[in-house]
Amino acid sequence: MSHRSPHTPSTLVEADRVHRDAYLSEAVFEQEQRRFFAATWNFVAHASQIPHPGDYVTLDLAGRPLLVVRQSDQSIQVFYNRCAHKGSKLYTNERGNAGRVLQCAYHAWSYRLDGKLMGIPLRQEYAESRLSECPSGQGLTRVGATSVYRDFVFVRLDEQGIGFEDYFGASLQWLDNMADRSPVGKLEVFGGGIRNVIRCNWKMYFENINDTVHPVSTHESAGKAAKAIWGQQAESMPMPISVEQMLPFASGYDFFTQLDAEVYPNGHSALAVKFSTHTGYAYPQDYLDALTQAHGEDRAQNVLSRAPQNSVLFPSIAVKGAPLVMRVIRPLSVDRMLIEAWCFRAVGAPDLLHERAMTYNRLVFSPMSIVAHDDIHLFESVQQGLMADGNEWVSLHRGATRQAEMVNDTTHCKGTSELLMRNQFQAWAKFMAEETPEAT
Ligand code: FES
Ligand SMILES: [Fe+2]
C-alpha cells in the first residue's frame, strides 16, 4: 500500500522516537534515493574483486546503475553505468573484464577505461553536428567522488559535499581492524555474496544490527537447540565452528547488558568493543606469531581483542572483523531491501579463519540460516504492523536519559542503549534535509 507523508525529514525524527512514515512513505523513499544516498558515502566494491586493468563490477546504488573499473595505472574509477549515446547500460553482468576498451553492445560506441569517448561508428555523419557540445559527446560520467580505503571502494554521488574522512571519522578503524587481521594487511573477497531480498524498509535492518535486546527472544529457539545438541556430545569432542558461533545466541540478558558500544557522528557505530560474542575465538600460535611480527605486539593484541559484534559504516555496510564477514545493505523500494553477505580471506592467515567466515555467513546470514529467518520474519512483521492506526511512532527511548561519555568524537554507552539507532536517524534526517549541491 502506498503511503504519502505530510512530514518532512526533520519532523519524522525526534530525539527519542521516529515517525512510521520514515519506513512507509513513498515520498520519503524518493527523497532518500535522490538526496540522502547522493549526499552520503556508500560502499560500492572491494578492490580485490577487480585486480586487473579492465576488470569491472556493476551495481545499483539507490536506483542508479554504477560501473566500477580498474584502470591501466591500477587506480579505480567509478562511472554511471550509462552509455553516453542513448543510455544503454554498458555492462549488465555483475562483473567481468572489458579488455582495453569499454564498448556498448547497442551501437558500438567505445570508451577508454578512463571513460573518454574513443570510437563512434559512422563518425563522419556527426560532422558539424552539436554532439561535441552535448554531454553525449563527453564520454562516460563519473560519480561525484571516489575514495579507496584499505581496498574498500566508496563513492559520494554528489559532486560536492562532506569529505570521506570527515564523513566516516573514527569508524574507519574497523576497516583497519579487519584488514590488519592479515599479516600483510590485505583482504580478498572470496566466494559469491549470499543475497536475500527482504520485504521491509532498509533502515530496519541497520537498526537491528545494533539491537542487543532482541536475540534473547528472537533467536531463543535457535540458541536453545544449539545448546541442547552440544550438551549431548561427548566432552572429548572438539567444538565445531558452527557450535562456537551458535552458542552465544543462547546468552541471556545478563550477557547482553554488559556489552558496551561506541557511537560516532554521521550514523556510524561499533557494538560490543570491549568484549563480544566473537572475542572468545581461539587462534593458532603460528598465526599469532605472524601477526605480532607484522604489526608489533600491541597492535596485534589490539586487533584480535577488539572484535565488535558489528561495526556500522552507515548507510551501506556492517562489518564483523573476527569472522571476517560483511553485510552490504541496499534499498530496493520503500518496503523492499537487499542484503548481501560477503566473506573475506585475510591474506596470509590460516584456513581456519576462512572456514569461520564461510560458516558464519551460512549459519547466520543466508536465507537458509537458522538465525536470519527469525529476524526476517520480524522485519516483515514490523513493516506490516506499522500500517496499524492508533500509534504513528516507533519507540527509541531505551537508554535515552542515561548520561553517555564523550571522548573526542566518540560517545561511549551501554550496548543495550538505543542511542546507536537514534544516531542513525539523526544522520538520516541531516543528510535528507541538505540541499543537493549544484554540480561544478
Ligand atoms: S546506446 Fe550505447 S552505443 Fe548506442
Ligand atoms: Fe537477530
XYZ file of C-alpha atoms and ligand atoms in Angstrom:
445
model
C 0.000 0.000 0.000
C 1.430 3.371 -0.920
C 1.641 5.874 1.897
C 2.198 9.591 1.359
C 3.677 11.613 4.157
C 2.815 15.180 5.226
C 6.042 15.196 7.269
C 9.494 16.493 6.416
C 12.603 14.502 7.466
C 13.194 16.807 10.415
C 9.686 16.270 11.793
C 9.877 12.491 11.267
C 12.856 12.152 13.604
C 12.628 13.273 17.219
C 15.271 12.858 19.906
C 13.840 9.570 21.178
C 11.399 8.294 18.557
C 10.822 8.139 14.808
C 7.611 8.555 12.847
C 6.413 5.484 10.933
C 6.450 7.422 7.656
C 10.250 7.064 7.644
C 9.570 3.393 6.768
C 6.262 3.643 4.915
C 6.103 6.767 2.785
C 6.816 6.587 -0.964
C 7.559 10.320 -0.970
C 10.132 9.918 1.812
C 11.686 6.978 -0.026
C 12.022 9.051 -3.212
C 13.741 11.818 -1.285
C 16.010 9.241 0.314
C 17.002 7.835 -3.076
C 17.522 11.226 -4.673
C 19.071 13.157 -1.814
C 20.251 11.029 1.117
C 22.109 8.391 -0.892
C 23.677 11.064 -3.090
C 24.991 13.125 -0.182
C 26.403 10.239 1.900
C 29.387 7.967 1.225
C 28.436 4.438 0.179
C 30.443 1.262 -0.331
C 30.454 0.041 -3.955
C 33.141 -2.652 -4.338
C 36.279 -4.212 -2.912
C 39.474 -3.741 -4.910
C 40.207 -7.481 -4.765
C 37.185 -8.103 -6.997
C 38.844 -6.214 -9.849
C 42.583 -6.949 -9.678
C 43.457 -6.417 -13.391
C 43.092 -3.428 -15.742
C 39.731 -3.630 -17.485
C 38.134 -5.633 -14.657
C 34.778 -4.204 -13.653
C 31.831 -4.738 -11.338
C 28.347 -3.316 -11.761
C 25.856 -2.464 -9.066
C 22.738 -0.494 -8.350
C 23.070 2.217 -5.730
C 19.788 3.820 -4.719
C 18.344 3.454 -8.210
C 21.493 4.493 -10.092
C 23.391 1.909 -12.147
C 27.129 2.159 -11.445
C 30.228 0.699 -13.090
C 33.468 0.297 -11.120
C 36.520 -0.125 -13.375
C 40.180 -0.943 -12.689
C 42.334 1.436 -14.748
C 45.566 0.777 -16.644
C 47.511 2.567 -13.865
C 45.823 0.313 -11.238
C 43.666 3.130 -9.864
C 39.915 2.638 -9.653
C 37.266 4.819 -11.294
C 33.525 4.721 -10.747
C 31.167 5.779 -13.548
C 27.457 5.774 -14.048
C 26.757 2.583 -15.978
C 25.149 4.501 -18.827
C 26.278 4.747 -22.404
C 26.727 8.366 -23.468
C 24.751 7.694 -26.664
C 21.228 6.582 -25.801
C 21.582 5.372 -22.266
C 22.060 1.623 -22.501
C 23.952 0.176 -19.557
C 27.483 -0.547 -20.752
C 27.547 -3.849 -18.900
C 24.667 -5.838 -17.481
C 26.552 -8.747 -15.922
C 27.763 -8.389 -12.360
C 31.436 -8.496 -13.193
C 33.901 -9.227 -15.954
C 36.869 -7.909 -17.876
C 36.304 -5.341 -20.620
C 39.817 -5.635 -22.064
C 41.378 -2.306 -23.029
C 38.163 -0.661 -24.157
C 34.660 -0.292 -22.726
C 32.217 -0.898 -25.557
C 28.451 -0.564 -25.701
C 26.577 -3.531 -27.160
C 23.879 -1.355 -28.759
C 25.610 0.819 -31.442
C 29.239 0.027 -30.526
C 30.294 3.399 -29.111
C 33.552 2.720 -27.318
C 35.374 4.373 -24.417
C 38.822 4.273 -22.877
C 38.970 2.732 -19.411
C 39.021 6.283 -18.020
C 35.669 6.960 -19.690
C 36.883 9.143 -22.581
C 34.863 8.639 -25.764
C 37.036 6.834 -28.319
C 35.088 5.429 -31.205
C 31.718 6.057 -32.854
C 30.642 4.078 -35.942
C 29.999 6.312 -38.984
C 31.655 9.237 -37.222
C 31.593 11.362 -40.389
C 27.809 11.527 -40.129
C 28.214 13.586 -36.963
C 30.310 16.238 -38.787
C 29.233 19.734 -37.735
C 26.522 18.302 -35.504
C 26.165 19.582 -31.927
C 27.337 16.292 -30.447
C 30.563 17.726 -29.041
C 28.621 20.362 -27.068
C 26.256 17.753 -25.668
C 27.034 15.590 -22.621
C 26.620 12.685 -25.051
C 29.862 13.730 -26.731
C 31.793 13.840 -23.442
C 32.126 10.145 -22.745
C 31.140 8.411 -19.544
C 30.035 10.372 -16.486
C 31.957 9.841 -13.276
C 30.281 9.852 -9.883
C 30.908 12.918 -7.706
C 33.793 11.463 -5.694
C 35.524 8.129 -5.164
C 37.686 7.075 -2.246
C 39.532 3.797 -1.716
C 40.340 2.954 1.912
C 42.182 -0.295 2.713
C 40.817 -1.567 -0.652
C 37.212 -0.732 0.230
C 35.832 1.474 -2.556
C 33.330 4.157 -1.579
C 31.557 6.828 -3.592
C 29.705 10.044 -2.953
C 27.358 10.632 -5.882
C 27.126 14.387 -5.317
C 29.890 16.484 -6.857
C 30.219 18.454 -3.651
C 29.607 17.560 -0.060
C 31.245 16.154 3.031
C 34.743 14.691 2.573
C 35.415 10.981 3.006
C 37.466 11.216 6.232
C 35.101 13.746 7.797
C 32.140 11.552 6.979
C 33.449 8.291 8.436
C 35.824 9.606 11.119
C 36.740 7.024 13.778
C 34.540 4.333 12.225
C 37.318 3.694 9.673
C 39.320 1.972 12.440
C 37.032 -1.040 11.923
C 38.132 -1.455 8.324
C 41.724 -1.267 9.617
C 40.859 -3.834 12.283
C 39.573 -6.252 9.652
C 42.428 -5.679 7.163
C 45.064 -5.975 9.902
C 43.868 -9.495 10.676
C 46.038 -10.287 7.656
C 49.775 -10.293 8.451
C 50.285 -8.443 5.149
C 47.313 -6.122 5.715
C 45.360 -7.414 2.711
C 41.846 -8.745 2.365
C 40.327 -10.606 -0.555
C 36.653 -11.209 -1.193
C 36.062 -14.878 -1.804
C 33.051 -16.863 -2.946
C 29.905 -15.150 -4.125
C 27.917 -12.935 -1.783
C 24.791 -14.555 -0.375
C 21.782 -12.478 -1.383
C 18.445 -12.127 0.261
C 15.582 -9.773 -0.613
C 13.557 -8.814 2.460
C 10.132 -7.178 2.335
C 10.937 -4.353 4.722
C 12.416 -0.887 4.694
C 16.253 -0.943 4.663
C 16.584 1.187 7.817
C 15.027 -1.572 9.898
C 17.957 -3.815 9.044
C 20.522 -1.260 10.224
C 18.621 -0.715 13.447
C 18.531 -4.428 14.155
C 22.287 -4.762 13.655
C 22.622 -2.590 16.751
C 19.825 -4.227 18.732
C 21.204 -6.338 21.580
C 17.875 -6.795 23.287
C 16.268 -8.883 20.525
C 18.428 -12.095 20.422
C 17.197 -13.451 23.755
C 13.621 -13.661 22.458
C 14.004 -13.578 18.649
C 16.676 -16.292 18.472
C 15.612 -18.241 21.561
C 14.775 -21.467 19.722
C 17.977 -21.473 17.609
C 20.178 -20.778 20.651
C 18.469 -23.378 22.811
C 18.649 -26.033 20.085
C 22.392 -25.461 19.613
C 22.963 -25.655 23.359
C 20.896 -28.837 23.719
C 22.596 -30.634 20.821
C 26.062 -29.647 22.011
C 25.198 -30.771 25.529
C 24.595 -34.296 24.247
C 28.084 -34.655 22.749
C 30.986 -36.384 24.455
C 33.150 -33.960 26.465
C 36.210 -35.011 24.477
C 34.693 -33.779 21.203
C 36.415 -30.661 19.845
C 33.947 -27.782 19.476
C 32.945 -27.348 15.816
C 32.951 -23.838 14.369
C 29.169 -23.915 13.992
C 28.707 -24.552 17.722
C 31.290 -21.911 18.642
C 29.265 -19.425 16.583
C 25.784 -20.511 17.670
C 26.171 -20.857 21.447
C 26.350 -17.076 22.104
C 22.825 -16.811 20.689
C 21.723 -18.718 23.790
C 23.076 -15.960 26.076
C 20.657 -14.191 28.390
C 20.040 -10.515 29.206
C 22.812 -10.692 31.815
C 25.348 -11.122 28.977
C 23.911 -8.506 26.621
C 23.528 -5.834 29.326
C 27.280 -5.970 29.926
C 28.161 -5.062 26.336
C 29.414 -1.590 25.503
C 29.153 0.491 22.340
C 30.896 3.334 20.573
C 28.863 5.857 18.638
C 30.406 8.134 16.017
C 28.985 11.152 14.172
C 27.018 10.602 10.927
C 25.261 7.372 11.913
C 28.271 5.083 12.414
C 28.840 2.850 15.431
C 30.588 -0.196 16.872
C 28.773 -2.558 19.174
C 30.485 -4.669 21.842
C 34.017 -3.299 21.584
C 35.445 -4.396 24.956
C 34.163 -7.937 24.569
C 31.630 -9.620 22.339
C 30.372 -12.996 21.208
C 33.469 -13.134 18.946
C 36.234 -12.346 21.446
C 36.491 -15.958 22.610
C 37.662 -17.299 19.242
C 40.917 -19.233 19.519
C 43.756 -18.659 17.027
C 46.668 -20.956 16.097
C 50.011 -19.939 17.607
C 51.795 -19.551 14.252
C 49.136 -17.054 13.157
C 49.542 -15.085 16.415
C 53.312 -15.064 15.837
C 52.941 -13.871 12.242
C 50.571 -11.100 13.304
C 52.916 -9.965 16.098
C 55.837 -9.918 13.717
C 53.881 -7.894 11.173
C 52.220 -5.328 13.428
C 54.142 -5.434 16.712
C 52.765 -6.961 19.901
C 50.477 -4.091 20.938
C 48.811 -3.688 17.581
C 48.386 -7.449 17.096
C 46.803 -7.737 20.566
C 44.615 -4.750 19.921
C 43.382 -6.114 16.585
C 42.338 -9.501 17.954
C 40.969 -8.361 21.294
C 38.724 -5.707 19.742
C 36.176 -7.828 17.909
C 32.870 -5.952 17.855
C 29.603 -7.677 17.289
C 29.111 -5.266 14.415
C 30.567 -2.046 13.183
C 28.290 0.021 11.019
C 29.583 2.329 8.318
C 26.225 3.940 7.655
C 24.279 3.587 5.352
C 25.714 0.743 3.281
C 27.799 -1.773 5.254
C 28.167 -3.583 8.571
C 31.410 -5.477 9.173
C 32.344 -8.217 11.616
C 36.118 -8.298 11.805
C 36.526 -11.515 13.802
C 34.623 -13.857 11.495
C 35.740 -11.687 8.502
C 32.272 -11.107 7.100
C 30.435 -8.052 5.900
C 26.861 -7.260 5.107
C 26.012 -4.837 2.311
C 22.542 -3.338 2.706
C 20.707 -1.658 -0.193
C 17.266 -0.121 -0.530
C 15.106 -1.518 -3.369
C 11.787 0.178 -2.668
C 10.101 1.681 0.360
C 9.225 -1.813 1.593
C 11.916 -3.979 -0.012
C 15.648 -4.239 0.587
C 18.574 -6.366 -0.497
C 21.150 -7.796 1.849
C 24.376 -9.315 0.547
C 26.594 -11.286 2.945
C 30.261 -11.311 1.892
C 33.223 -13.387 3.122
C 36.821 -12.157 3.231
C 40.091 -14.036 3.180
C 42.793 -12.396 5.288
C 45.849 -12.935 3.072
C 48.495 -14.952 4.922
C 46.080 -16.138 7.636
C 45.339 -19.843 8.177
C 42.374 -21.613 6.590
C 40.624 -21.735 9.957
C 39.762 -18.046 9.577
C 38.248 -18.607 6.135
C 36.212 -21.516 7.443
C 34.902 -19.266 10.209
C 33.854 -16.680 7.637
C 32.032 -19.186 5.438
C 30.350 -20.937 8.347
C 29.202 -17.657 9.861
C 27.711 -16.447 6.596
C 25.803 -19.671 6.014
C 24.743 -20.128 9.606
C 23.715 -16.581 10.476
C 23.101 -14.502 7.331
C 21.981 -16.752 4.483
C 18.310 -17.265 3.558
C 18.516 -20.858 4.817
C 20.295 -19.846 8.016
C 18.927 -20.857 11.392
C 19.239 -17.246 12.605
C 18.406 -14.825 9.781
C 14.930 -16.133 9.123
C 13.936 -15.268 12.709
C 14.924 -11.654 12.073
C 13.411 -11.526 8.603
C 10.076 -12.762 9.878
C 10.062 -9.895 12.375
C 11.268 -7.195 9.958
C 8.415 -8.099 7.615
C 6.060 -8.220 10.564
C 7.109 -4.688 11.629
C 6.658 -3.373 8.080
C 3.087 -4.696 8.107
C 2.321 -3.841 11.740
C 3.233 -0.180 11.223
C 0.160 0.215 8.989
C -1.985 -0.057 12.121
C -3.794 3.043 13.351
C -3.563 4.473 16.838
C 0.216 4.956 17.201
C 2.285 6.560 14.471
C 5.586 6.438 16.395
C 8.356 3.885 16.767
C 9.967 3.990 20.201
C 13.717 4.553 20.532
C 13.531 5.564 24.195
C 15.785 2.855 25.630
C 18.711 4.488 27.436
C 17.616 7.967 26.328
C 18.105 9.585 29.732
C 21.411 7.918 30.562
C 24.462 10.112 30.558
C 26.854 8.948 27.818
C 30.565 9.671 27.967
C 32.025 11.555 25.017
C 35.760 11.416 24.233
C 36.804 13.370 21.164
C 34.101 12.470 18.652
C 33.312 9.063 20.151
C 30.396 8.550 22.520
C 30.709 5.530 24.817
C 27.486 3.955 26.011
C 25.888 0.698 27.042
C 25.337 -1.836 24.258
C 21.654 -2.014 25.107
C 21.103 1.706 24.550
C 19.059 2.744 21.536
C 21.472 5.660 21.172
C 23.051 3.748 18.247
C 19.729 3.819 16.395
C 18.905 7.376 17.409
C 22.299 8.337 15.997
C 21.440 6.694 12.653
C 18.192 8.609 12.414
C 19.829 11.922 13.355
C 22.282 11.399 10.498
C 19.483 10.327 8.184
C 17.467 13.480 8.929
C 20.567 15.660 8.473
C 21.555 14.292 5.059
C 17.931 14.076 3.886
C 17.479 17.761 4.610
C 20.630 19.065 2.960
C 20.139 20.544 -0.452
C 21.849 18.635 -3.235
C 24.753 20.899 -4.240
C 24.968 22.158 -7.785
C 27.413 20.278 -9.969
C 30.506 22.327 -10.743
S 23.248 3.257 -26.664
Fe 25.333 2.760 -26.474
S 26.091 2.939 -28.492
Fe 24.005 3.465 -28.663
Fe 18.852 -11.165 15.010
